[in-house]
Short mmCIF file of C-alpha atoms in Angstrom, two decimals:
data_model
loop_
_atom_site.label_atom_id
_atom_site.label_comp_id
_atom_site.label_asym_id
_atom_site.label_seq_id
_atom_site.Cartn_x
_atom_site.Cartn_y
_atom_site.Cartn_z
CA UNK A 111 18.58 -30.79 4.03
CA UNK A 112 20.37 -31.28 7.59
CA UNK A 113 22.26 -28.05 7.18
CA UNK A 114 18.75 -26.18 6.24
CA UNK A 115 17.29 -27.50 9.27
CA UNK A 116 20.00 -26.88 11.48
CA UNK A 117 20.35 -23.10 10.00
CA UNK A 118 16.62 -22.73 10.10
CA UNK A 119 16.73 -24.58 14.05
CA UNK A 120 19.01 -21.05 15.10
CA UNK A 121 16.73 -18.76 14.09
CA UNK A 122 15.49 -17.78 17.50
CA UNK A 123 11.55 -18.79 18.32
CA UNK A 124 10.06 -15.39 18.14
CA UNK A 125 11.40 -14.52 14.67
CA UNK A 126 10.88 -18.06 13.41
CA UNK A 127 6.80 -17.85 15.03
CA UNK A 128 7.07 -14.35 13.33
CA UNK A 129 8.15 -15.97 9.85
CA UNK A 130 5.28 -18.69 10.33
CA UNK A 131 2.70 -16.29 10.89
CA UNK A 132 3.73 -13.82 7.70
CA UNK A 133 3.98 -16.33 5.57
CA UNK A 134 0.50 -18.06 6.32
CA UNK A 135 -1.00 -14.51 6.16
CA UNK A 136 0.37 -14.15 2.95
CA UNK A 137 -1.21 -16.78 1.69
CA UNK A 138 -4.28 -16.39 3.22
CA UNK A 139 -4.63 -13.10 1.53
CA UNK A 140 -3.45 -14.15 -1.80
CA UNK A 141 -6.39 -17.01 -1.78
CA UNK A 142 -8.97 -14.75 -0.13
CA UNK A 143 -8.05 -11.89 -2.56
CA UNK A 144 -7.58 -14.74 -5.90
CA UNK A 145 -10.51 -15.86 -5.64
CA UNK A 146 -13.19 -13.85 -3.54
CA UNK A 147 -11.74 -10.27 -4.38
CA UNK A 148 -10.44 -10.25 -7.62
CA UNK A 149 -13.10 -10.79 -10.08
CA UNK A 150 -15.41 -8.60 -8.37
CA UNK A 151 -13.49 -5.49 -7.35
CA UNK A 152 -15.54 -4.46 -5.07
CA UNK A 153 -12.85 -3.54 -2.54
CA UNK A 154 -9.88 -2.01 -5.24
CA UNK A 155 -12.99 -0.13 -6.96
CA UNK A 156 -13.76 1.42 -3.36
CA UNK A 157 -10.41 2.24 -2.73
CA UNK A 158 -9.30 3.72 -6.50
CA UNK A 159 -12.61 5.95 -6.60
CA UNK A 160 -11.62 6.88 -2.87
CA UNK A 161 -8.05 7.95 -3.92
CA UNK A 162 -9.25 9.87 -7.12
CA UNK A 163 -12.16 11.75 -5.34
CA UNK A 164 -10.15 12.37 -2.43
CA UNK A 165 -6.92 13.61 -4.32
CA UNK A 166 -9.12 15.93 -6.48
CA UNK A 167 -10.66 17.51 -3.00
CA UNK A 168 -7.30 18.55 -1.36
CA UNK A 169 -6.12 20.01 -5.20
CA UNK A 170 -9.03 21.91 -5.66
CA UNK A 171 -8.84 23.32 -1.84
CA UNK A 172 -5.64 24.50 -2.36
CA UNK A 173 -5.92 28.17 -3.23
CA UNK A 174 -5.78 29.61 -7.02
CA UNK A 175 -5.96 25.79 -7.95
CA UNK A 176 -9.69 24.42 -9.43
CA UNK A 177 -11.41 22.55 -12.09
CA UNK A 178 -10.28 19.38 -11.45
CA UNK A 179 -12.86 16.33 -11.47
CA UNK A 180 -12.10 12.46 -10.86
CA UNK A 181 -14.52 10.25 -13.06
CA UNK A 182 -14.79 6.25 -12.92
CA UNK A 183 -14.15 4.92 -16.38
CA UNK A 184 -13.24 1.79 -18.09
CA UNK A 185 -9.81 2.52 -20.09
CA UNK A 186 -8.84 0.24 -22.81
CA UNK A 187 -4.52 -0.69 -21.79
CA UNK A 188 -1.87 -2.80 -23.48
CA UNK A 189 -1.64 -5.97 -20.81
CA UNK A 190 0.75 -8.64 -21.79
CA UNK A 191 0.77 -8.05 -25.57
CA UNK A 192 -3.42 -7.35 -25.87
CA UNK A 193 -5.44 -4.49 -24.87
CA UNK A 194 -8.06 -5.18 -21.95
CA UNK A 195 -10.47 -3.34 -19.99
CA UNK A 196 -9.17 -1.84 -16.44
CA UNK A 197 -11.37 0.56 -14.10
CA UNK A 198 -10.04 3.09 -13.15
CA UNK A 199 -10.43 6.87 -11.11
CA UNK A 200 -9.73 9.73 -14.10
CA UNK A 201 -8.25 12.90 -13.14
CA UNK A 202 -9.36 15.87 -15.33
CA UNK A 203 -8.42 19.53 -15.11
CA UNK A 204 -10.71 21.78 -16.80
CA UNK A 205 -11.94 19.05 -18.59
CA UNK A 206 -8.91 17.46 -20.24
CA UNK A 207 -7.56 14.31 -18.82
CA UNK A 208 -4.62 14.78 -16.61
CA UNK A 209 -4.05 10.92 -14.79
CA UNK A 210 -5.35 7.42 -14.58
CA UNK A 211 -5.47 6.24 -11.43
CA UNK A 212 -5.53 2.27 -11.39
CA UNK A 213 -6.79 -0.49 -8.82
CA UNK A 214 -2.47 -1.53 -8.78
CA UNK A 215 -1.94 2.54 -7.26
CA UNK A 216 -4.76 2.75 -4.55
CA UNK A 217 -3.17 1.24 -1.79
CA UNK A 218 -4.52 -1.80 -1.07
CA UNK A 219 -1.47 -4.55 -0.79
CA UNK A 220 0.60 -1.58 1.04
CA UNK A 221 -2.17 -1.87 3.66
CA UNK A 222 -2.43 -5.12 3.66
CA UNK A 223 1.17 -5.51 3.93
CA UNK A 224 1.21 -3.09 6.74
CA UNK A 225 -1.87 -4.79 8.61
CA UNK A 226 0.20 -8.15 8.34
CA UNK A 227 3.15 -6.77 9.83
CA UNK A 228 1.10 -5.79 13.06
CA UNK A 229 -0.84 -8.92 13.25
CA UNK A 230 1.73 -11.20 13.17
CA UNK A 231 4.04 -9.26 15.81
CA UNK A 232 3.65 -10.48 18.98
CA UNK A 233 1.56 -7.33 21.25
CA UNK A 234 -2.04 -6.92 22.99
CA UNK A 235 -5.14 -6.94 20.93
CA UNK A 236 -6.26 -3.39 21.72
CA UNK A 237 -2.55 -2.17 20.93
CA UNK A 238 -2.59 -3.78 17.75
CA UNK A 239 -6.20 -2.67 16.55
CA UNK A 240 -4.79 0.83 17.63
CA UNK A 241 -1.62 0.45 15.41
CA UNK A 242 -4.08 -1.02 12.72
CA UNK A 243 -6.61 1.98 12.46
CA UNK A 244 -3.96 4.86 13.00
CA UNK A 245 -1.50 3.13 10.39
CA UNK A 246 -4.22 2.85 7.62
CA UNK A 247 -5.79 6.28 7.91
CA UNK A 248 -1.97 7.48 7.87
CA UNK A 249 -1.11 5.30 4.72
CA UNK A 250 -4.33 6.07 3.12
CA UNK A 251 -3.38 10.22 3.48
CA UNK A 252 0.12 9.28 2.01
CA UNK A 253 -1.18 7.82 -0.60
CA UNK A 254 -3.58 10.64 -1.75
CA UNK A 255 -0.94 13.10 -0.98
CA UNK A 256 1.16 11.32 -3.23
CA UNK A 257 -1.65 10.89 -6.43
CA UNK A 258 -2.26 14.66 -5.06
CA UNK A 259 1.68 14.97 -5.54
CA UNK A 260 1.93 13.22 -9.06
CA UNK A 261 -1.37 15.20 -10.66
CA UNK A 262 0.55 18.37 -9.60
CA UNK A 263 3.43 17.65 -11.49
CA UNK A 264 1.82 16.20 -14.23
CA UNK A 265 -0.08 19.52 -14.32
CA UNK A 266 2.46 21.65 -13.48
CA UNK A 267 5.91 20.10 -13.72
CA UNK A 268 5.91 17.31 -16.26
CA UNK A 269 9.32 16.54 -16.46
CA UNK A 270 9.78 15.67 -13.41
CA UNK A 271 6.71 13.34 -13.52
CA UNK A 272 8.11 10.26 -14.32
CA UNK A 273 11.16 10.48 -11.55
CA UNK A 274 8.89 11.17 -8.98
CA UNK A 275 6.08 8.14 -9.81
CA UNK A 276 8.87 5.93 -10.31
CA UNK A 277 11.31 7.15 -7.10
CA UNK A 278 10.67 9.75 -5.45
CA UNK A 279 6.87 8.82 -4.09
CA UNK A 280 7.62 5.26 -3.58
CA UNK A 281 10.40 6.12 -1.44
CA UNK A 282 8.26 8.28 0.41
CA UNK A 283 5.34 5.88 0.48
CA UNK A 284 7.37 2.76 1.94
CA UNK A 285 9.21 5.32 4.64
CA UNK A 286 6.06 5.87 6.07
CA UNK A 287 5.35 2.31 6.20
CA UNK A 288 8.41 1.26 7.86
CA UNK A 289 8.19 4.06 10.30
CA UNK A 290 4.98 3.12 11.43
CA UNK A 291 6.05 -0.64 12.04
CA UNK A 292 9.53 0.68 14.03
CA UNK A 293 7.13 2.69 15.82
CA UNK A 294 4.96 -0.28 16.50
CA UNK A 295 7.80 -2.76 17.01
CA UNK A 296 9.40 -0.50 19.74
CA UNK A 297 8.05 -1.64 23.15
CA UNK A 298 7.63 -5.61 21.97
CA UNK A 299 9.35 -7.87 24.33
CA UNK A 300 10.55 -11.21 22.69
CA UNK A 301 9.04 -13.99 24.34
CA UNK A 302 12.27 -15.94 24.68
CA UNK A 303 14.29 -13.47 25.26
CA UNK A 304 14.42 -10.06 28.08
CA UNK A 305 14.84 -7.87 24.94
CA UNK A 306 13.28 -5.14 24.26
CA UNK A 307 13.09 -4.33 20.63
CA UNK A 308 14.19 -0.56 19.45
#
């Protein structure tokens, strides 16, 4: 226990206030999310039908490419050994089902886990609401690029489907996050110390 203490007693101030804060935002969300957000899905059914409608926009805008339609439906998925109801965004092209897009692929704990970052970092209000909007609008057009991205190739290019959902896109995906908080974390001066981060 001494040891702990004295290893946790040289982390320096601002990265231990930094630790504090994360954590209790963590938490906070989890509990807000547990048990205001869960059971209703308001906010993942916003964001899924969001990410489907929007996805099927930029494919059908790009040139010879058409037909495709994003419908809200209840689909019936093995969870934990039983089947059970999930909401979800359909993707159709010409009428046959292409992709389900699920509440776990819209977006929502990658914002969240970028709006925590910012919050908890040590800056000026109006710098960090800045951050805040620009960084979700950017994540948010990731994110349909990449469900834009994965219905191509499940279209178009299936064998490369499952490398890309699994790799390739995430990589891409949590990139742009980090970039955005390096970015972000650039012209923060520690408190304690006359450094300036980047």
């Amino acid at each position: 226990m001494k040891k702990i203490r004295l290893l946790f007693n040289n982390i320096p101030l601002p990265i231990r206030l930094f630790l504090g804060k994360a954590f209790l935002f963590f938490v906070i969300w989890k509990l807000i999310y547990s048990f205001f957000l869960f059971d209703s899905q308001v906010v993942d059914n916003f964001l899924t039908t969001h990410v489907g409608e929007a996805s099927v926009k930029v494919l059908n805008s790009l040139g010879s490419m058409s037909g495709f339609t994003a419908i809200n439906e209840i689909v019936q998925e093995p969870h934990y050994g039983e089947f059970q109801a999930f909401n979800m965004s359909v993707i159709y092209h010409n009428g046959e089902r292409i992709l389900n897009i699920a509440n776990a692929c819209n977006g929502l704990e990658l914002l969240v886990l970028y709006v925590g970052f910012i919050v908890c970092m040590p800056s000026s209000f109006k710098r960090k609401l800045l951050y805040i909007v620009i960084g979700v609008v950017l994540l948010d057009v990731v994110n349909i690029l990449r469900c834009v991205g994965l219905i191509y190739l499940r279209e178009y290019f299936h064998a490369y489907f499952d490398f890309a959902h699994h790799y390739v896109f995430k990589i891409i995906v949590y990139s742009s996050t980090f970039i955005l908080w390096v970015i972000f974390s650039r012209k923060i001066q520690l408190k304690n110390e006359s450094i300036q981060v980047g």
